[in-house]
PDB file of C-alpha atoms in Angstrom:
ATOM      1  CA  UNK A   1       3.592 -12.309 -24.327  1.00 42.00           C
ATOM      2  CA  UNK A   2       4.169  -8.607 -24.973  1.00 41.00           C
ATOM      3  CA  UNK A   3       2.746  -8.964 -28.482  1.00 46.00           C
ATOM      4  CA  UNK A   4      -0.368 -10.664 -27.140  1.00 46.00           C
ATOM      5  CA  UNK A   5      -0.795  -7.892 -24.562  1.00 43.00           C
ATOM      6  CA  UNK A   6      -0.577  -5.269 -27.302  1.00 46.00           C
ATOM      7  CA  UNK A   7      -3.067  -7.229 -29.376  1.00 47.00           C
ATOM      8  CA  UNK A   8      -5.459  -7.450 -26.432  1.00 45.00           C
ATOM      9  CA  UNK A   9      -5.069  -3.727 -25.862  1.00 45.00           C
ATOM     10  CA  UNK A  10      -5.848  -3.004 -29.499  1.00 48.00           C
ATOM     11  CA  UNK A  11      -8.878  -5.272 -29.329  1.00 48.00           C
ATOM     12  CA  UNK A  12     -10.167  -3.620 -26.151  1.00 48.00           C
ATOM     13  CA  UNK A  13      -9.686  -0.088 -27.455  1.00 52.00           C
ATOM     14  CA  UNK A  14     -12.778   0.306 -29.735  1.00 63.00           C
ATOM     15  CA  UNK A  15     -15.115  -1.775 -27.505  1.00 75.00           C
ATOM     16  CA  UNK A  16     -17.081   1.335 -26.532  1.00 70.00           C
ATOM     17  CA  UNK A  17     -17.772   2.013 -30.191  1.00 79.00           C
ATOM     18  CA  UNK A  18     -19.170  -1.499 -30.618  1.00 82.00           C
ATOM     19  CA  UNK A  19     -21.390  -1.034 -27.559  1.00 77.00           C
ATOM     20  CA  UNK A  20     -22.590   2.331 -28.842  1.00 76.00           C
ATOM     21  CA  UNK A  21     -23.342   0.809 -32.236  1.00 82.00           C
ATOM     22  CA  UNK A  22     -25.431  -1.930 -30.609  1.00 83.00           C
ATOM     23  CA  UNK A  23     -27.372   0.657 -28.590  1.00 78.00           C
ATOM     24  CA  UNK A  24     -28.113   2.654 -31.738  1.00 82.00           C
ATOM     25  CA  UNK A  25     -29.139  -0.484 -33.656  1.00 85.00           C
ATOM     26  CA  UNK A  26     -31.473  -1.634 -30.873  1.00 82.00           C
ATOM     27  CA  UNK A  27     -32.968   1.852 -30.589  1.00 80.00           C
ATOM     28  CA  UNK A  28     -33.591   2.002 -34.337  1.00 84.00           C
ATOM     29  CA  UNK A  29     -35.076  -1.504 -34.335  1.00 83.00           C
ATOM     30  CA  UNK A  30     -37.359  -0.607 -31.419  1.00 79.00           C
ATOM     31  CA  UNK A  31     -38.523   2.541 -33.231  1.00 77.00           C
ATOM     32  CA  UNK A  32     -39.180   0.583 -36.435  1.00 82.00           C
ATOM     33  CA  UNK A  33     -41.149  -2.148 -34.688  1.00 78.00           C
ATOM     34  CA  UNK A  34     -43.144   0.422 -32.704  1.00 74.00           C
ATOM     35  CA  UNK A  35     -44.008   2.249 -35.909  1.00 77.00           C
ATOM     36  CA  UNK A  36     -45.052  -0.907 -37.736  1.00 75.00           C
ATOM     37  CA  UNK A  37     -47.224  -2.263 -34.951  1.00 73.00           C
ATOM     38  CA  UNK A  38     -48.360   1.166 -33.681  1.00 73.00           C
ATOM     39  CA  UNK A  39     -47.179   0.177 -30.244  1.00 71.00           C
ATOM     40  CA  UNK A  40     -47.781   3.591 -28.646  1.00 67.00           C
ATOM     41  CA  UNK A  41     -51.417   3.693 -29.765  1.00 70.00           C
ATOM     42  CA  UNK A  42     -51.997   0.125 -28.516  1.00 72.00           C
ATOM     43  CA  UNK A  43     -50.425   0.946 -25.166  1.00 69.00           C
ATOM     44  CA  UNK A  44     -52.518   4.114 -24.869  1.00 69.00           C
ATOM     45  CA  UNK A  45     -55.703   2.099 -25.371  1.00 70.00           C
ATOM     46  CA  UNK A  46     -54.583  -0.555 -22.904  1.00 68.00           C
ATOM     47  CA  UNK A  47     -53.569   1.981 -20.265  1.00 67.00           C
ATOM     48  CA  UNK A  48     -56.818   3.895 -20.615  1.00 68.00           C
ATOM     49  CA  UNK A  49     -58.629   1.065 -18.795  1.00 69.00           C
ATOM     50  CA  UNK A  50     -56.394   1.570 -15.756  1.00 65.00           C
ATOM     51  CA  UNK A  51     -56.346   5.346 -15.614  1.00 65.00           C
ATOM     52  CA  UNK A  52     -56.942   5.219 -11.873  1.00 62.00           C
ATOM     53  CA  UNK A  53     -53.542   3.570 -11.438  1.00 66.00           C
ATOM     54  CA  UNK A  54     -51.801   6.196 -13.624  1.00 62.00           C
ATOM     55  CA  UNK A  55     -50.095   3.426 -15.592  1.00 62.00           C
ATOM     56  CA  UNK A  56     -49.849   5.675 -18.636  1.00 59.00           C
ATOM     57  CA  UNK A  57     -47.257   7.734 -16.728  1.00 64.00           C
ATOM     58  CA  UNK A  58     -44.829   4.814 -16.513  1.00 65.00           C
ATOM     59  CA  UNK A  59     -43.000   5.595 -19.804  1.00 70.00           C
ATOM     60  CA  UNK A  60     -42.108   9.050 -18.502  1.00 70.00           C
ATOM     61  CA  UNK A  61     -40.902   7.538 -15.223  1.00 75.00           C
ATOM     62  CA  UNK A  62     -38.822   4.994 -17.143  1.00 78.00           C
ATOM     63  CA  UNK A  63     -37.232   7.799 -19.159  1.00 77.00           C
ATOM     64  CA  UNK A  64     -36.319   9.602 -15.944  1.00 82.00           C
ATOM     65  CA  UNK A  65     -34.965   6.345 -14.504  1.00 83.00           C
ATOM     66  CA  UNK A  66     -32.863   5.781 -17.627  1.00 83.00           C
ATOM     67  CA  UNK A  67     -31.436   9.280 -17.438  1.00 82.00           C
ATOM     68  CA  UNK A  68     -30.689   8.764 -13.750  1.00 86.00           C
ATOM     69  CA  UNK A  69     -28.876   5.513 -14.483  1.00 87.00           C
ATOM     70  CA  UNK A  70     -26.845   7.241 -17.183  1.00 85.00           C
ATOM     71  CA  UNK A  71     -25.878   9.981 -14.717  1.00 87.00           C
ATOM     72  CA  UNK A  72     -25.025   7.368 -12.065  1.00 88.00           C
ATOM     73  CA  UNK A  73     -22.849   5.400 -14.503  1.00 87.00           C
ATOM     74  CA  UNK A  74     -21.071   8.612 -15.568  1.00 87.00           C
ATOM     75  CA  UNK A  75     -20.308   9.506 -11.938  1.00 88.00           C
ATOM     76  CA  UNK A  76     -19.013   6.004 -11.216  1.00 88.00           C
ATOM     77  CA  UNK A  77     -16.865   6.158 -14.345  1.00 87.00           C
ATOM     78  CA  UNK A  78     -15.288   9.432 -13.210  1.00 88.00           C
ATOM     79  CA  UNK A  79     -14.685   8.002  -9.747  1.00 88.00           C
ATOM     80  CA  UNK A  80     -13.117   4.864 -11.206  1.00 88.00           C
ATOM     81  CA  UNK A  81     -10.874   6.935 -13.454  1.00 87.00           C
ATOM     82  CA  UNK A  82      -9.781   9.005 -10.448  1.00 86.00           C
ATOM     83  CA  UNK A  83      -8.909   5.891  -8.439  1.00 83.00           C
ATOM     84  CA  UNK A  84      -7.077   4.362 -11.393  1.00 84.00           C
ATOM     85  CA  UNK A  85      -5.011   7.532 -11.777  1.00 83.00           C
ATOM     86  CA  UNK A  86      -4.186   7.459  -8.077  1.00 78.00           C
ATOM     87  CA  UNK A  87      -3.195   3.788  -8.291  1.00 74.00           C
ATOM     88  CA  UNK A  88      -0.987   4.503 -11.302  1.00 79.00           C
ATOM     89  CA  UNK A  89       0.716   7.322  -9.421  1.00 77.00           C
ATOM     90  CA  UNK A  90       1.263   5.075  -6.416  1.00 70.00           C
ATOM     91  CA  UNK A  91       2.616   2.295  -8.637  1.00 71.00           C
ATOM     92  CA  UNK A  92       5.079   4.710 -10.237  1.00 74.00           C
ATOM     93  CA  UNK A  93       6.211   5.886  -6.811  1.00 70.00           C
ATOM     94  CA  UNK A  94       6.606   2.283  -5.655  1.00 67.00           C
ATOM     95  CA  UNK A  95       8.748   1.497  -8.684  1.00 72.00           C
ATOM     96  CA  UNK A  96      10.869   4.593  -8.038  1.00 73.00           C
ATOM     97  CA  UNK A  97      11.351   3.618  -4.390  1.00 67.00           C
ATOM     98  CA  UNK A  98      12.234   0.046  -5.342  1.00 69.00           C
ATOM     99  CA  UNK A  99      14.811   1.255  -7.830  1.00 76.00           C
ATOM    100  CA  UNK A 100      16.235   3.643  -5.247  1.00 74.00           C
ATOM    101  CA  UNK A 101      16.503   0.845  -2.683  1.00 72.00           C
ATOM    102  CA  UNK A 102      18.143  -1.450  -5.229  1.00 75.00           C
ATOM    103  CA  UNK A 103      20.681   1.220  -6.122  1.00 77.00           C
ATOM    104  CA  UNK A 104      21.403   1.805  -2.429  1.00 74.00           C
ATOM    105  CA  UNK A 105      21.894  -1.922  -1.824  1.00 74.00           C
ATOM    106  CA  UNK A 106      24.083  -2.261  -4.896  1.00 75.00           C
ATOM    107  CA  UNK A 107      26.174   0.729  -3.800  1.00 76.00           C
ATOM    108  CA  UNK A 108      26.582  -0.681  -0.289  1.00 73.00           C
ATOM    109  CA  UNK A 109      27.459  -4.111  -1.623  1.00 72.00           C
ATOM    110  CA  UNK A 110      30.081  -2.599  -3.894  1.00 71.00           C
ATOM    111  CA  UNK A 111      31.502   0.005  -1.523  1.00 71.00           C
ATOM    112  CA  UNK A 112      31.671  -2.057   1.660  1.00 71.00           C
ATOM    113  CA  UNK A 113      31.125  -5.770   1.230  1.00 73.00           C
ATOM    114  CA  UNK A 114      33.116  -6.091  -1.976  1.00 76.00           C
ATOM    115  CA  UNK A 115      36.018  -4.148  -0.457  1.00 77.00           C
ATOM    116  CA  UNK A 116      36.088  -6.366   2.625  1.00 75.00           C
ATOM    117  CA  UNK A 117      36.014  -9.466   0.433  1.00 80.00           C
ATOM    118  CA  UNK A 118      38.905  -8.078  -1.625  1.00 79.00           C
ATOM    119  CA  UNK A 119      40.858  -7.306   1.546  1.00 79.00           C
ATOM    120  CA  UNK A 120      40.352 -10.862   2.812  1.00 80.00           C
ATOM    121  CA  UNK A 121      41.551 -12.299  -0.504  1.00 81.00           C
ATOM    122  CA  UNK A 122      44.643 -10.092  -0.446  1.00 81.00           C
ATOM    123  CA  UNK A 123      45.462 -11.080   3.121  1.00 79.00           C
ATOM    124  CA  UNK A 124      44.906 -14.762   2.295  1.00 82.00           C
ATOM    125  CA  UNK A 125      47.361 -14.486  -0.603  1.00 81.00           C
ATOM    126  CA  UNK A 126      49.835 -12.726   1.679  1.00 78.00           C
ATOM    127  CA  UNK A 127      49.526 -15.514   4.248  1.00 81.00           C
ATOM    128  CA  UNK A 128      50.170 -18.160   1.585  1.00 79.00           C
ATOM    129  CA  UNK A 129      53.343 -16.442   0.457  1.00 78.00           C
ATOM    130  CA  UNK A 130      54.627 -15.398   3.869  1.00 78.00           C
ATOM    131  CA  UNK A 131      57.067 -17.527   5.884  1.00 77.00           C
ATOM    132  CA  UNK A 132      57.483 -15.468   9.037  1.00 80.00           C
ATOM    133  CA  UNK A 133      55.068 -16.484  11.845  1.00 81.00           C
ATOM    134  CA  UNK A 134      54.683 -12.932  13.141  1.00 80.00           C
ATOM    135  CA  UNK A 135      53.711 -11.673   9.671  1.00 78.00           C
ATOM    136  CA  UNK A 136      51.221 -14.522   9.290  1.00 80.00           C
ATOM    137  CA  UNK A 137      49.695 -13.709  12.684  1.00 81.00           C
ATOM    138  CA  UNK A 138      49.354 -10.036  11.824  1.00 82.00           C
ATOM    139  CA  UNK A 139      47.727 -10.890   8.485  1.00 80.00           C
ATOM    140  CA  UNK A 140      45.346 -13.283  10.245  1.00 82.00           C
ATOM    141  CA  UNK A 141      44.268 -10.511  12.625  1.00 82.00           C
ATOM    142  CA  UNK A 142      43.587  -8.233   9.664  1.00 82.00           C
ATOM    143  CA  UNK A 143      41.528 -11.003   8.047  1.00 82.00           C
ATOM    144  CA  UNK A 144      39.539 -11.417  11.269  1.00 83.00           C
ATOM    145  CA  UNK A 145      38.881  -7.666  11.405  1.00 81.00           C
ATOM    146  CA  UNK A 146      37.746  -7.576   7.767  1.00 79.00           C
ATOM    147  CA  UNK A 147      35.497 -10.601   8.340  1.00 82.00           C
ATOM    148  CA  UNK A 148      33.903  -8.896  11.343  1.00 80.00           C
ATOM    149  CA  UNK A 149      33.213  -5.745   9.322  1.00 79.00           C
ATOM    150  CA  UNK A 150      31.817  -7.920   6.547  1.00 79.00           C
ATOM    151  CA  UNK A 151      29.464  -9.634   8.988  1.00 77.00           C
ATOM    152  CA  UNK A 152      28.307  -6.291  10.370  1.00 77.00           C
ATOM    153  CA  UNK A 153      27.549  -5.108   6.836  1.00 76.00           C
ATOM    154  CA  UNK A 154      25.506  -8.227   6.096  1.00 76.00           C
ATOM    155  CA  UNK A 155      23.518  -7.766   9.297  1.00 72.00           C
ATOM    156  CA  UNK A 156      22.844  -4.139   8.396  1.00 73.00           C
ATOM    157  CA  UNK A 157      21.531  -5.130   4.976  1.00 74.00           C
ATOM    158  CA  UNK A 158      19.351  -7.864   6.450  1.00 68.00           C
ATOM    159  CA  UNK A 159      17.886  -5.368   8.908  1.00 67.00           C
ATOM    160  CA  UNK A 160      16.909  -3.115   5.993  1.00 67.00           C
ATOM    161  CA  UNK A 161      15.149  -6.011   4.274  1.00 68.00           C
ATOM    162  CA  UNK A 162      13.375  -7.274   7.416  1.00 67.00           C
ATOM    163  CA  UNK A 163      13.461  -5.926  10.981  1.00 70.00           C
ATOM    164  CA  UNK A 164      15.632  -8.283  13.004  1.00 70.00           C
ATOM    165  CA  UNK A 165      13.769  -7.349  16.187  1.00 72.00           C
ATOM    166  CA  UNK A 166      10.662  -9.178  14.991  1.00 76.00           C
ATOM    167  CA  UNK A 167      12.528 -12.478  14.767  1.00 73.00           C
ATOM    168  CA  UNK A 168      14.563 -11.957  17.935  1.00 76.00           C
ATOM    169  CA  UNK A 169      11.994 -10.337  20.245  1.00 79.00           C
ATOM    170  CA  UNK A 170       8.526 -10.813  18.805  1.00 83.00           C
ATOM    171  CA  UNK A 171       6.031  -8.125  17.833  1.00 82.00           C
ATOM    172  CA  UNK A 172       5.254  -6.648  21.257  1.00 87.00           C
ATOM    173  CA  UNK A 173       8.863  -6.464  22.448  1.00 88.00           C
ATOM    174  CA  UNK A 174       9.954  -5.165  19.033  1.00 87.00           C
ATOM    175  CA  UNK A 175       7.412  -2.338  19.191  1.00 89.00           C
ATOM    176  CA  UNK A 176       8.468  -1.507  22.738  1.00 90.00           C
ATOM    177  CA  UNK A 177      12.096  -1.376  21.605  1.00 88.00           C
ATOM    178  CA  UNK A 178      11.157   0.751  18.586  1.00 88.00           C
ATOM    179  CA  UNK A 179       9.248   3.267  20.721  1.00 90.00           C
ATOM    180  CA  UNK A 180      12.014   3.426  23.334  1.00 90.00           C
ATOM    181  CA  UNK A 181      14.776   3.949  20.775  1.00 88.00           C
ATOM    182  CA  UNK A 182      12.695   6.503  18.887  1.00 88.00           C
ATOM    183  CA  UNK A 183      12.004   8.425  22.105  1.00 88.00           C
ATOM    184  CA  UNK A 184      15.713   8.493  22.994  1.00 87.00           C
ATOM    185  CA  UNK A 185      16.692   9.759  19.528  1.00 85.00           C
ATOM    186  CA  UNK A 186      13.934  12.352  19.163  1.00 83.00           C
ATOM    187  CA  UNK A 187      13.627  13.515  22.766  1.00 85.00           C
ATOM    188  CA  UNK A 188       9.839  13.108  22.512  1.00 86.00           C
ATOM    189  CA  UNK A 189       7.897  10.950  24.948  1.00 89.00           C
ATOM    190  CA  UNK A 190       6.518   7.825  23.238  1.00 90.00           C
ATOM    191  CA  UNK A 191       4.108   5.628  25.205  1.00 90.00           C
ATOM    192  CA  UNK A 192       3.356   2.110  23.957  1.00 92.00           C
ATOM    193  CA  UNK A 193       0.308   0.202  25.153  1.00 90.00           C
ATOM    194  CA  UNK A 194      -1.102  -3.156  24.125  1.00 89.00           C
ATOM    195  CA  UNK A 195      -4.020  -5.312  25.142  1.00 87.00           C
ATOM    196  CA  UNK A 196      -5.550  -8.598  24.114  1.00 81.00           C
ATOM    197  CA  UNK A 197      -4.064 -11.727  22.573  1.00 76.00           C
ATOM    198  CA  UNK A 198      -1.355 -10.546  20.192  1.00 74.00           C
ATOM    199  CA  UNK A 199       0.671 -13.729  19.683  1.00 72.00           C
ATOM    200  CA  UNK A 200       0.860 -15.904  16.584  1.00 68.00           C
ATOM    201  CA  UNK A 201      -0.414 -13.256  14.184  1.00 72.00           C
ATOM    202  CA  UNK A 202       1.964 -14.290  11.405  1.00 74.00           C
ATOM    203  CA  UNK A 203       4.974 -12.719   9.729  1.00 77.00           C
ATOM    204  CA  UNK A 204       2.949 -10.641   7.257  1.00 77.00           C
ATOM    205  CA  UNK A 205       0.830  -9.026   9.989  1.00 81.00           C
ATOM    206  CA  UNK A 206       3.819  -8.477  12.296  1.00 81.00           C
ATOM    207  CA  UNK A 207       5.800  -6.799   9.527  1.00 81.00           C
ATOM    208  CA  UNK A 208       2.848  -4.613   8.473  1.00 82.00           C
ATOM    209  CA  UNK A 209       2.253  -3.416  12.047  1.00 85.00           C
ATOM    210  CA  UNK A 210       5.950  -2.749  12.654  1.00 86.00           C
ATOM    211  CA  UNK A 211       6.512  -0.879   9.367  1.00 84.00           C
ATOM    212  CA  UNK A 212       3.374   1.246   9.715  1.00 86.00           C
ATOM    213  CA  UNK A 213       4.400   2.221  13.259  1.00 87.00           C
ATOM    214  CA  UNK A 214       7.906   2.991  12.017  1.00 85.00           C
ATOM    215  CA  UNK A 215       6.588   5.213   9.222  1.00 84.00           C
ATOM    216  CA  UNK A 216       4.139   7.026  11.512  1.00 85.00           C
ATOM    217  CA  UNK A 217       6.876   7.799  14.050  1.00 86.00           C
ATOM    218  CA  UNK A 218       9.145   9.002  11.250  1.00 83.00           C
ATOM    219  CA  UNK A 219       6.385  11.387  10.120  1.00 81.00           C
ATOM    220  CA  UNK A 220       6.101  12.737  13.667  1.00 83.00           C
ATOM    221  CA  UNK A 221       9.789  13.654  13.616  1.00 80.00           C
ATOM    222  CA  UNK A 222       9.554  15.245  10.167  1.00 76.00           C
ATOM    223  CA  UNK A 223       6.329  17.196  10.483  1.00 70.00           C
ATOM    224  CA  UNK A 224       4.518  17.083  13.817  1.00 66.00           C
ATOM    225  CA  UNK A 225       6.728  18.999  16.294  1.00 75.00           C
ATOM    226  CA  UNK A 226       4.997  16.940  18.977  1.00 80.00           C
ATOM    227  CA  UNK A 227       5.920  16.547  22.641  1.00 85.00           C
ATOM    228  CA  UNK A 228       4.037  13.279  23.181  1.00 88.00           C
ATOM    229  CA  UNK A 229       3.158  10.247  21.065  1.00 90.00           C
ATOM    230  CA  UNK A 230       0.972   7.301  22.009  1.00 91.00           C
ATOM    231  CA  UNK A 231       1.106   3.946  20.215  1.00 92.00           C
ATOM    232  CA  UNK A 232      -1.647   1.449  21.017  1.00 92.00           C
ATOM    233  CA  UNK A 233      -2.032  -2.067  19.647  1.00 91.00           C
ATOM    234  CA  UNK A 234      -5.137  -4.027  20.565  1.00 89.00           C
ATOM    235  CA  UNK A 235      -6.827  -7.279  19.688  1.00 85.00           C
ATOM    236  CA  UNK A 236     -10.519  -6.669  19.043  1.00 81.00           C
ATOM    237  CA  UNK A 237     -13.412  -8.949  18.012  1.00 80.00           C
ATOM    238  CA  UNK A 238     -13.081  -7.521  14.495  1.00 76.00           C
ATOM    239  CA  UNK A 239      -9.338  -8.222  14.276  1.00 80.00           C
ATOM    240  CA  UNK A 240      -6.263  -6.165  15.084  1.00 86.00           C
ATOM    241  CA  UNK A 241      -6.300  -2.400  15.678  1.00 88.00           C
ATOM    242  CA  UNK A 242      -3.252  -0.114  15.641  1.00 90.00           C
ATOM    243  CA  UNK A 243      -3.479   3.554  16.621  1.00 91.00           C
ATOM    244  CA  UNK A 244      -0.635   6.118  16.650  1.00 90.00           C
ATOM    245  CA  UNK A 245      -1.626   9.546  17.975  1.00 89.00           C
ATOM    246  CA  UNK A 246       0.470  12.664  18.633  1.00 88.00           C
ATOM    247  CA  UNK A 247      -0.164  16.125  20.045  1.00 85.00           C
ATOM    248  CA  UNK A 248       1.742  17.981  17.330  1.00 80.00           C
ATOM    249  CA  UNK A 249       0.766  20.852  15.105  1.00 76.00           C
ATOM    250  CA  UNK A 250      -1.300  18.689  12.754  1.00 70.00           C
ATOM    251  CA  UNK A 251      -1.920  19.226   9.053  1.00 67.00           C
ATOM    252  CA  UNK A 252      -4.795  20.160   6.794  1.00 59.00           C
ATOM    253  CA  UNK A 253      -7.264  17.276   6.269  1.00 54.00           C
ATOM    254  CA  UNK A 254      -6.526  17.163   2.539  1.00 52.00           C
ATOM    255  CA  UNK A 255      -2.816  16.644   3.207  1.00 51.00           C
ATOM    256  CA  UNK A 256      -3.117  14.093   6.011  1.00 49.00           C
ATOM    257  CA  UNK A 257      -2.734  11.099   3.639  1.00 49.00           C
ATOM    258  CA  UNK A 258      -0.865  12.786   0.790  1.00 51.00           C
ATOM    259  CA  UNK A 259       2.602  11.540   1.759  1.00 55.00           C
ATOM    260  CA  UNK A 260       3.947   8.500   0.018  1.00 56.00           C
ATOM    261  CA  UNK A 261       4.892   6.790   3.281  1.00 64.00           C
ATOM    262  CA  UNK A 262       1.328   6.842   4.604  1.00 70.00           C
ATOM    263  CA  UNK A 263      -0.030   5.807   1.221  1.00 72.00           C
ATOM    264  CA  UNK A 264       2.332   2.856   1.340  1.00 72.00           C
ATOM    265  CA  UNK A 265       0.987   2.095   4.814  1.00 76.00           C
ATOM    266  CA  UNK A 266      -2.527   2.117   3.363  1.00 77.00           C
ATOM    267  CA  UNK A 267      -1.394  -0.434   0.782  1.00 76.00           C
ATOM    268  CA  UNK A 268       0.030  -2.641   3.557  1.00 74.00           C
ATOM    269  CA  UNK A 269      -3.311  -2.549   5.345  1.00 76.00           C
ATOM    270  CA  UNK A 270      -5.336  -3.197   2.183  1.00 76.00           C
ATOM    271  CA  UNK A 271      -3.290  -6.286   1.221  1.00 74.00           C
ATOM    272  CA  UNK A 272      -4.896  -8.585   3.865  1.00 72.00           C
ATOM    273  CA  UNK A 273      -8.271  -6.835   3.528  1.00 75.00           C
ATOM    274  CA  UNK A 274      -7.757  -4.243   6.254  1.00 79.00           C
ATOM    275  CA  UNK A 275      -8.406  -0.518   6.449  1.00 83.00           C
ATOM    276  CA  UNK A 276      -6.130   2.466   7.029  1.00 85.00           C
ATOM    277  CA  UNK A 277      -6.940   6.044   7.899  1.00 85.00           C
ATOM    278  CA  UNK A 278      -4.944   9.119   8.894  1.00 82.00           C
ATOM    279  CA  UNK A 279      -6.818  12.220   9.958  1.00 80.00           C
ATOM    280  CA  UNK A 280      -5.758  15.515  11.429  1.00 75.00           C
ATOM    281  CA  UNK A 281      -6.557  19.166  11.792  1.00 68.00           C
ATOM    282  CA  UNK A 282      -4.200  22.128  12.207  1.00 69.00           C
ATOM    283  CA  UNK A 283      -3.210  22.458  15.841  1.00 68.00           C
ATOM    284  CA  UNK A 284      -4.785  19.181  16.994  1.00 73.00           C
ATOM    285  CA  UNK A 285      -2.142  16.619  16.092  1.00 79.00           C
ATOM    286  CA  UNK A 286      -2.547  13.565  13.890  1.00 84.00           C
ATOM    287  CA  UNK A 287      -4.063  10.137  14.447  1.00 87.00           C
ATOM    288  CA  UNK A 288      -3.085   7.145  12.315  1.00 88.00           C
ATOM    289  CA  UNK A 289      -5.260   4.033  12.523  1.00 89.00           C
ATOM    290  CA  UNK A 290      -4.933   0.635  10.894  1.00 88.00           C
ATOM    291  CA  UNK A 291      -7.451  -2.179  11.219  1.00 87.00           C
ATOM    292  CA  UNK A 292      -6.588  -5.707  10.122  1.00 84.00           C
ATOM    293  CA  UNK A 293      -9.423  -8.255   9.993  1.00 79.00           C
ATOM    294  CA  UNK A 294      -9.368 -11.460  11.998  1.00 66.00           C
ATOM    295  CA  UNK A 295      -8.475 -14.659  10.196  1.00 57.00           C
ATOM    296  CA  UNK A 296      -5.960 -13.110   7.779  1.00 48.00           C
ATOM    297  CA  UNK A 297      -2.804 -13.902   9.721  1.00 44.00           C
ATOM    298  CA  UNK A 298      -0.282 -16.066   7.941  1.00 41.00           C
ATOM    299  CA  UNK A 299       1.327 -18.910   9.876  1.00 39.00           C
ATOM    300  CA  UNK A 300       4.698 -18.110  11.364  1.00 40.00           C
ATOM    301  CA  UNK A 301       7.616 -20.027   9.897  1.00 40.00           C
ATOM    302  CA  UNK A 302       9.198 -22.632  12.145  1.00 36.00           C
ATOM    303  CA  UNK A 303      12.931 -23.056  11.835  1.00 37.00           C
ATOM    304  CA  UNK A 304      15.000 -25.830  13.299  1.00 33.00           C
TER     305      UNK A 304
END
């Protein structure tokens, strides 16, 4: 597969040269045919009959149109290259974050879960070899304690992979809990409002809304120095609208979407065909908005 990809890349590399060669060949052929058949002179005679319509000026207009199309294509090419570079940068950052998360999970699995498992095995071996009931009871209590710590570690890892509040409480209650806990930790007032039918949106939409809200609130703590945050989730005819607004110090417009977290939020919104925007001005706070279109919700899993 890798070899075929390299071969395809090699084949696609000189394609612009082939296209340029065809353009030059067609231009030369057009010039040769025009010279042989004296096309310009014939056109001049034909256009002379319709001088009132200024048809003889069409070749000049077509030249200007061709140059305009060349300029337009060049601008679009530069814009495409800029977006491709941005996407490559984002992909590299995503890979770096994924590797960092994998290393963190591996470290936690090794440092905590593996140690608890080893402790349980040691205590089980001790119980097998012990004959005194009081020693067996003490070892059993240590096993129970290690098992409880092991269970807590598993729950903590599962919460990192997917917010448990979404499964236990639902989207609205989970967002209310998130805003309340965030307000208690940060000391900043966080008001959550919702309106419209917000049930049965699907796991993908629920997770996107929860994670984007989580990232926006984290940015408020890191950068905003705000005293008040408002989170609003609404069902609209166009779909689902999320808005997080604070009264902090704000940032320059060019830096409002520079952070990786908000760029990741934009990717979450773009996945189901939605839109994401974060805008701010120094001294006027920041507003983060995400719009998800109607009809893109995935069905919620039903478990027995």
